[in-house]
mmCIF file of C-alpha atoms in Angstrom:
data_model
loop_
_atom_site.group_PDB
_atom_site.id
_atom_site.type_symbol
_atom_site.label_atom_id
_atom_site.label_comp_id
_atom_site.label_asym_id
_atom_site.label_seq_id
_atom_site.Cartn_x
_atom_site.Cartn_y
_atom_site.Cartn_z
ATOM 1 C CA MET A 285 22.977 -22.261 -10.999
ATOM 2 C CA SER A 286 24.336 -19.128 -9.434
ATOM 3 C CA ASP A 287 27.202 -18.388 -7.092
ATOM 4 C CA ILE A 288 25.096 -15.640 -5.614
ATOM 5 C CA GLN A 289 22.536 -16.459 -2.956
ATOM 6 C CA LEU A 290 19.283 -15.262 -4.429
ATOM 7 C CA THR A 291 15.871 -16.735 -3.889
ATOM 8 C CA GLY A 292 15.107 -20.180 -2.567
ATOM 9 C CA SER A 293 12.571 -21.968 -0.445
ATOM 10 C CA LEU A 294 12.358 -22.645 3.253
ATOM 11 C CA THR A 295 9.692 -24.157 5.439
ATOM 12 C CA ILE A 296 10.003 -24.298 9.191
ATOM 13 C CA ASP A 297 7.472 -26.244 11.208
ATOM 14 C CA SER A 298 5.719 -26.920 7.868
ATOM 15 C CA VAL A 299 5.145 -23.177 7.313
ATOM 16 C CA ASP A 300 6.598 -21.418 4.265
ATOM 17 C CA VAL A 301 8.839 -18.749 5.763
ATOM 18 C CA ALA A 302 10.904 -17.771 2.719
ATOM 19 C CA ASP A 303 9.409 -14.291 2.745
ATOM 20 C CA LYS A 304 10.655 -13.725 6.298
ATOM 21 C CA VAL A 305 14.177 -15.063 5.988
ATOM 22 C CA SER A 306 17.039 -12.871 4.785
ATOM 23 C CA SER A 307 19.830 -15.341 5.510
ATOM 24 C CA PHE A 308 19.936 -19.096 5.934
ATOM 25 C CA VAL A 309 23.225 -20.922 6.356
ATOM 26 C CA ILE A 310 23.823 -24.572 7.227
ATOM 27 C CA ARG A 311 27.167 -24.809 8.955
ATOM 28 C CA ARG A 312 28.813 -28.230 9.292
ATOM 29 C CA THR A 313 32.080 -28.451 11.174
ATOM 30 C CA ARG A 314 34.347 -31.162 12.495
ATOM 31 C CA THR A 315 36.442 -30.568 15.568
ATOM 32 C CA GLY A 316 40.139 -31.021 15.041
ATOM 33 C CA VAL A 317 41.808 -33.810 16.994
ATOM 34 C CA THR A 318 45.510 -33.241 17.287
ATOM 35 C CA VAL A 319 47.785 -36.261 17.125
ATOM 36 C CA PRO A 320 51.147 -35.269 18.595
ATOM 37 C CA ALA A 321 54.466 -35.962 17.004
ATOM 38 C CA THR A 322 56.061 -39.278 17.800
ATOM 39 C CA LEU A 323 59.540 -40.665 17.752
ATOM 40 C CA GLY A 324 58.618 -42.169 14.403
ATOM 41 C CA ASN A 325 56.963 -39.065 12.891
ATOM 42 C CA ILE A 326 58.022 -35.521 13.629
ATOM 43 C CA ARG A 327 54.777 -34.080 12.310
ATOM 44 C CA GLU A 328 51.913 -33.049 14.567
ATOM 45 C CA VAL A 329 48.785 -34.046 12.677
ATOM 46 C CA ASP A 330 45.190 -32.865 12.947
ATOM 47 C CA LYS A 331 42.530 -35.502 12.371
ATOM 48 C CA ALA A 332 38.810 -34.968 11.925
ATOM 49 C CA GLY A 333 36.865 -35.362 15.148
ATOM 50 C CA ALA A 334 33.236 -34.923 16.038
ATOM 51 C CA LEU A 335 30.766 -33.542 13.508
ATOM 52 C CA LYS A 336 28.662 -30.568 14.532
ATOM 53 C CA GLU A 337 25.870 -29.108 12.432
ATOM 54 C CA VAL A 338 24.039 -25.864 13.052
ATOM 55 C CA VAL A 339 21.735 -23.606 11.093
ATOM 56 C CA GLU A 340 22.261 -19.857 11.176
ATOM 57 C CA ILE A 341 19.171 -17.902 10.314
ATOM 58 C CA ASN A 342 18.342 -14.210 10.089
ATOM 59 C CA PHE A 343 14.668 -13.470 9.902
ATOM 60 C CA PHE A 344 12.112 -10.711 10.163
ATOM 61 C CA SER A 345 9.442 -11.179 12.767
ATOM 62 C CA ASP A 346 5.910 -9.942 13.014
ATOM 63 C CA GLN A 347 3.701 -10.795 15.930
ATOM 64 C CA ALA A 348 1.090 -12.781 14.012
ATOM 65 C CA ALA A 349 -0.216 -15.995 15.526
ATOM 66 C CA ALA A 350 0.992 -17.927 12.483
ATOM 67 C CA SER A 351 4.499 -16.591 11.990
ATOM 68 C CA LEU A 352 8.042 -17.839 12.191
ATOM 69 C CA TRP A 353 8.603 -15.901 15.374
ATOM 70 C CA ALA A 354 5.485 -17.476 16.924
ATOM 71 C CA SER A 355 6.569 -20.982 15.913
ATOM 72 C CA LEU A 356 9.980 -20.523 17.496
ATOM 73 C CA TYR A 357 8.520 -18.835 20.561
ATOM 74 C CA ASP A 358 6.201 -21.819 21.085
ATOM 75 C CA ALA A 359 8.872 -24.397 20.297
ATOM 76 C CA ILE A 360 11.213 -23.187 23.006
ATOM 77 C CA ASP A 361 8.525 -23.977 25.573
ATOM 78 C CA THR A 362 8.301 -27.638 24.583
ATOM 79 C CA ASP A 363 10.403 -30.292 26.328
ATOM 80 C CA SER A 364 12.671 -30.954 23.370
ATOM 81 C CA ALA A 365 12.414 -27.461 21.825
ATOM 82 C CA GLU A 366 12.812 -29.145 18.449
ATOM 83 C CA ILE A 367 11.400 -27.926 15.170
ATOM 84 C CA THR A 368 11.697 -29.235 11.612
ATOM 85 C CA PHE A 369 12.904 -27.410 8.524
ATOM 86 C CA SER A 370 13.373 -28.098 4.837
ATOM 87 C CA GLY A 371 14.379 -25.992 1.896
ATOM 88 C CA THR A 372 16.488 -25.366 -1.148
ATOM 89 C CA LEU A 373 18.919 -22.542 -1.700
ATOM 90 C CA GLU A 374 17.770 -21.924 -5.260
ATOM 91 C CA ASP A 375 14.329 -21.857 -6.810
ATOM 92 C CA GLY A 376 12.889 -25.087 -8.122
ATOM 93 C CA ALA A 377 12.562 -28.665 -6.994
ATOM 94 C CA ALA A 378 15.391 -30.481 -5.272
ATOM 95 C CA SER A 379 17.830 -32.043 -7.712
ATOM 96 C CA THR A 380 21.461 -32.998 -7.968
ATOM 97 C CA ASP A 381 22.288 -29.390 -8.882
ATOM 98 C CA ASN A 382 19.900 -27.862 -6.372
ATOM 99 C CA PRO A 383 19.876 -30.131 -3.347
ATOM 100 C CA GLY A 384 17.206 -29.851 -0.728
ATOM 101 C CA PHE A 385 18.183 -29.860 2.921
ATOM 102 C CA SER A 386 16.004 -30.948 5.797
ATOM 103 C CA GLY A 387 16.335 -31.814 9.429
ATOM 104 C CA THR A 388 15.377 -30.823 12.922
ATOM 105 C CA PHE A 389 17.003 -28.119 14.981
ATOM 106 C CA VAL A 390 16.835 -27.205 18.625
ATOM 107 C CA VAL A 391 15.508 -23.771 19.464
ATOM 108 C CA LEU A 392 17.971 -22.533 22.052
ATOM 109 C CA GLY A 393 16.938 -18.905 21.916
ATOM 110 C CA ILE A 394 14.391 -16.482 20.533
ATOM 111 C CA ASP A 395 14.272 -12.719 20.872
ATOM 112 C CA THR A 396 11.140 -10.609 21.005
ATOM 113 C CA GLY A 397 11.021 -6.972 19.966
ATOM 114 C CA ALA A 398 13.519 -4.505 18.554
ATOM 115 C CA ASP A 399 14.508 -0.856 18.717
ATOM 116 C CA VAL A 400 11.696 1.569 17.966
ATOM 117 C CA GLY A 401 11.683 2.527 14.316
ATOM 118 C CA SER A 402 13.764 -0.416 13.186
ATOM 119 C CA LEU A 403 12.859 -3.613 11.387
ATOM 120 C CA ARG A 404 12.177 -6.444 13.812
ATOM 121 C CA GLN A 405 14.808 -8.958 12.830
ATOM 122 C CA GLN A 406 17.196 -11.248 14.580
ATOM 123 C CA SER A 407 19.956 -13.741 13.916
ATOM 124 C CA GLN A 408 19.926 -17.085 15.663
ATOM 125 C CA THR A 409 22.110 -20.169 15.550
ATOM 126 C CA TYR A 410 20.398 -23.462 16.254
ATOM 127 C CA PRO A 411 22.090 -26.867 16.583
ATOM 128 C CA ILE A 412 20.844 -29.803 14.534
ATOM 129 C CA THR A 413 19.597 -32.858 16.379
ATOM 130 C CA ALA A 414 21.381 -36.216 16.422
ATOM 131 C CA ASP A 415 19.605 -37.343 13.245
ATOM 132 C CA GLY A 416 21.647 -34.824 11.288
ATOM 133 C CA ILE A 417 20.833 -33.034 8.090
ATOM 134 C CA THR A 418 19.365 -34.890 5.124
ATOM 135 C CA LYS A 419 20.559 -33.841 1.697
ATOM 136 C CA ASP A 420 17.951 -34.573 -0.971
ATOM 137 C CA THR A 421 19.091 -34.681 -4.591
ATOM 138 C CA GLY A 422 15.637 -35.502 -5.881
ATOM 139 C CA SER A 423 16.522 -39.031 -6.921
ATOM 140 C CA MET B 282 10.871 -7.967 -5.954
ATOM 141 C CA ILE B 283 7.459 -9.443 -5.243
ATOM 142 C CA SER B 284 5.154 -6.497 -6.019
ATOM 143 C CA THR B 285 5.675 -4.191 -8.984
ATOM 144 C CA LEU B 286 7.009 -0.700 -8.439
ATOM 145 C CA PRO B 287 3.867 1.008 -9.801
ATOM 146 C CA ALA B 288 1.734 -1.147 -7.515
ATOM 147 C CA VAL B 289 3.771 -0.154 -4.455
ATOM 148 C CA ARG B 290 3.646 3.549 -5.326
ATOM 149 C CA ALA B 291 -0.101 3.320 -5.951
ATOM 150 C CA GLU B 292 -0.614 1.581 -2.625
ATOM 151 C CA ILE B 293 1.331 4.237 -0.731
ATOM 152 C CA ALA B 294 -0.748 6.870 -2.517
ATOM 153 C CA GLU B 295 -3.898 5.067 -1.428
ATOM 154 C CA ALA B 296 -2.691 5.168 2.165
ATOM 155 C CA LEU B 297 -1.967 8.903 1.868
ATOM 156 C CA ALA B 298 -5.424 9.502 0.423
ATOM 157 C CA ALA B 299 -6.811 8.975 3.917
ATOM 158 C CA VAL B 300 -5.392 12.377 4.905
ATOM 159 C CA ASP B 301 -8.060 15.061 4.609
ATOM 160 C CA GLY B 302 -7.457 17.836 2.112
ATOM 161 C CA LEU B 303 -4.407 16.320 0.470
ATOM 162 C CA TYR B 304 -4.146 15.601 -3.241
ATOM 163 C CA VAL B 305 -2.096 12.485 -3.857
ATOM 164 C CA TYR B 306 -0.040 11.459 -6.885
ATOM 165 C CA ASP B 307 1.701 8.147 -7.449
ATOM 166 C CA VAL B 308 3.479 9.455 -10.534
ATOM 167 C CA LEU B 309 5.319 12.750 -10.928
ATOM 168 C CA PRO B 310 2.680 15.253 -12.073
ATOM 169 C CA THR B 311 3.407 18.146 -14.412
ATOM 170 C CA ALA B 312 0.741 20.408 -12.947
ATOM 171 C CA PRO B 313 -0.302 19.151 -9.524
ATOM 172 C CA GLU B 314 -3.089 20.559 -7.398
ATOM 173 C CA LEU B 315 -1.909 21.942 -4.071
ATOM 174 C CA PRO B 316 -1.606 20.861 -1.342
ATOM 175 C CA CYS B 317 -0.335 17.515 -2.492
ATOM 176 C CA ALA B 318 1.837 14.521 -1.761
ATOM 177 C CA VAL B 319 3.890 12.881 -4.489
ATOM 178 C CA VAL B 320 5.161 9.333 -4.114
ATOM 179 C CA ARG B 321 8.436 9.591 -5.958
ATOM 180 C CA TRP B 322 10.558 6.880 -7.469
ATOM 181 C CA PRO B 323 12.360 4.983 -4.730
ATOM 182 C CA GLU B 324 15.534 6.614 -3.550
ATOM 183 C CA LEU B 325 17.033 3.169 -3.071
ATOM 184 C CA LEU B 326 15.855 -0.271 -4.128
ATOM 185 C CA THR B 327 17.793 -3.246 -2.813
ATOM 186 C CA TYR B 328 16.935 -6.489 -4.559
ATOM 187 C CA THR B 329 16.528 -9.849 -2.878
ATOM 188 C CA GLU B 330 16.330 -9.191 0.809
ATOM 189 C CA THR B 331 14.539 -12.467 1.545
ATOM 190 C CA LEU B 332 14.686 -16.017 0.231
ATOM 191 C CA ALA B 333 11.280 -15.381 -1.338
ATOM 192 C CA GLY B 334 12.676 -12.438 -3.312
ATOM 193 C CA HIS B 335 11.375 -9.358 -1.513
ATOM 194 C CA ALA B 336 13.188 -6.099 -2.158
ATOM 195 C CA SER B 337 13.685 -3.305 0.343
ATOM 196 C CA LEU B 338 12.783 0.140 -0.886
ATOM 197 C CA THR B 339 13.366 3.634 0.442
ATOM 198 C CA PHE B 340 10.821 6.203 -0.712
ATOM 199 C CA ARG B 341 10.780 9.940 -0.279
ATOM 200 C CA ILE B 342 7.261 11.298 -0.319
ATOM 201 C CA GLY B 343 7.237 14.934 -1.335
ATOM 202 C CA LEU B 344 4.746 17.238 0.406
ATOM 203 C CA TYR B 345 3.838 20.515 -1.252
ATOM 204 C CA CYS B 346 1.705 23.389 0.067
ATOM 205 C CA SER B 347 1.099 26.731 -1.551
ATOM 206 C CA SER B 348 3.445 29.519 -0.484
ATOM 207 C CA ALA B 349 0.974 32.256 -1.521
ATOM 208 C CA ASP B 350 0.354 32.857 2.187
ATOM 209 C CA ASP B 351 3.469 32.166 4.258
ATOM 210 C CA ALA B 352 1.822 31.357 7.566
ATOM 211 C CA ALA B 353 -1.056 29.392 6.076
ATOM 212 C CA GLY B 354 1.193 27.377 3.769
ATOM 213 C CA GLN B 355 3.726 26.480 6.419
ATOM 214 C CA GLY B 356 0.976 25.706 8.922
ATOM 215 C CA GLN B 357 -0.714 23.411 6.448
ATOM 216 C CA LEU B 358 2.582 21.660 5.711
ATOM 217 C CA ALA B 359 3.225 21.156 9.414
ATOM 218 C CA GLY B 360 -0.220 19.608 9.792
ATOM 219 C CA PHE B 361 0.433 17.095 7.041
ATOM 220 C CA VAL B 362 3.852 16.203 8.432
ATOM 221 C CA THR B 363 2.121 15.406 11.708
ATOM 222 C CA SER B 364 -0.843 13.454 10.311
ATOM 223 C CA ILE B 365 0.754 11.455 7.502
ATOM 224 C CA PRO B 366 2.709 8.965 9.679
ATOM 225 C CA ALA B 367 -0.508 7.826 11.349
ATOM 226 C CA ALA B 368 -2.246 7.422 7.975
ATOM 227 C CA LEU B 369 0.604 5.331 6.602
ATOM 228 C CA ALA B 370 0.787 3.201 9.725
ATOM 229 C CA ALA B 371 -2.963 2.580 9.764
ATOM 230 C CA HIS B 372 -3.081 1.358 6.175
ATOM 231 C CA THR B 373 -3.267 -2.412 5.728
ATOM 232 C CA THR B 374 -2.130 -4.038 2.502
ATOM 233 C CA THR B 375 -0.464 -7.111 1.080
ATOM 234 C CA THR B 376 1.351 -5.107 -1.597
ATOM 235 C CA TYR B 377 4.125 -4.197 0.832
ATOM 236 C CA ARG B 378 4.963 -4.815 4.451
ATOM 237 C CA ALA B 379 7.204 -3.617 7.253
ATOM 238 C CA LEU B 380 6.637 0.016 6.328
ATOM 239 C CA ASN B 381 8.664 2.269 8.564
ATOM 240 C CA ILE B 382 8.354 6.057 8.612
ATOM 241 C CA VAL B 383 11.958 7.075 9.078
ATOM 242 C CA SER B 384 12.171 10.851 8.958
ATOM 243 C CA ALA B 385 10.988 14.147 7.524
ATOM 244 C CA SER B 386 13.576 16.484 6.082
ATOM 245 C CA ASP B 387 14.648 19.020 3.475
ATOM 246 C CA PHE B 388 12.219 21.905 3.995
ATOM 247 C CA ARG B 389 12.416 24.207 1.001
ATOM 248 C CA THR B 390 10.519 26.282 -1.510
ATOM 249 C CA GLU B 391 10.080 24.665 -4.886
ATOM 250 C CA LYS B 392 8.493 25.513 -8.192
ATOM 251 C CA VAL B 393 5.581 23.157 -8.740
ATOM 252 C CA GLY B 394 3.934 23.567 -12.111
ATOM 253 C CA GLU B 395 3.135 27.288 -12.347
ATOM 254 C CA ALA B 396 3.088 27.822 -8.586
ATOM 255 C CA THR B 397 5.695 28.089 -5.890
ATOM 256 C CA ALA B 398 5.224 25.776 -2.944
ATOM 257 C CA TYR B 399 6.658 25.002 0.431
ATOM 258 C CA ALA B 400 7.989 21.470 0.255
ATOM 259 C CA PHE B 401 9.086 18.856 2.740
ATOM 260 C CA ASP B 402 10.035 15.201 2.255
ATOM 261 C CA ILE B 403 8.986 12.206 4.335
ATOM 262 C CA THR B 404 11.287 9.186 4.068
ATOM 263 C CA THR B 405 9.906 5.675 4.456
ATOM 264 C CA THR B 406 11.305 2.197 4.055
ATOM 265 C CA LEU B 407 9.401 -0.996 3.288
ATOM 266 C CA LEU B 408 9.679 -4.528 1.953
ATOM 267 C CA ALA B 409 7.878 -5.512 -1.241
#
């Protein structure tokens, strides 16, 4: 296992897109709920509030009919704009030391095109649906 | 890196071979025929640009035309500088992708084998 993000696997909408993705980050955050100080406790305390999960993805996009860009472009036109993903952040099958992650995210935005002479790429942040992210340890 | 370095250089050379009247080399030649294009070693290779393991590479393609006749040599070089981007862009391959012709630079005279040549470099980037 490596501390460095090297190769891994990623499918989006059941299409292998690992060769198009230069960054994939699952970000899970809890909002902080502040409990004020009381007469009985001078300390203001932050408690964990709502859980929010998003995926941050940077990808290259060609204009092919079967491409990541095309999948996202089509997804945003659907009522729910939802699309599934699954992957591991290291090579090999999902295991306790290389967990697989899967879920469904909501396509809230998709860009088309780029500056002339530059690589068509974009970074997007998509929220995970209410079902959350599944962590698969292969067991 | 998905494709091997020799395979990428050979594929670029194949794309350049579509240009009329240009000898193409995918390895540094000791005694090249002029006019020629030489796909050099990459100027920069950045490993692991995608989850699948693609690398990004920056190549400088050297163009050389005989300087025996100043006007003819420089005219020939100018013609190649103009026609090569279209040849590279038109080439289809699975060995590399996202090829971008960035710039042409560094006009100079250079000793090539036994001859002196006008030289110019074309810089490209790609994923492989």
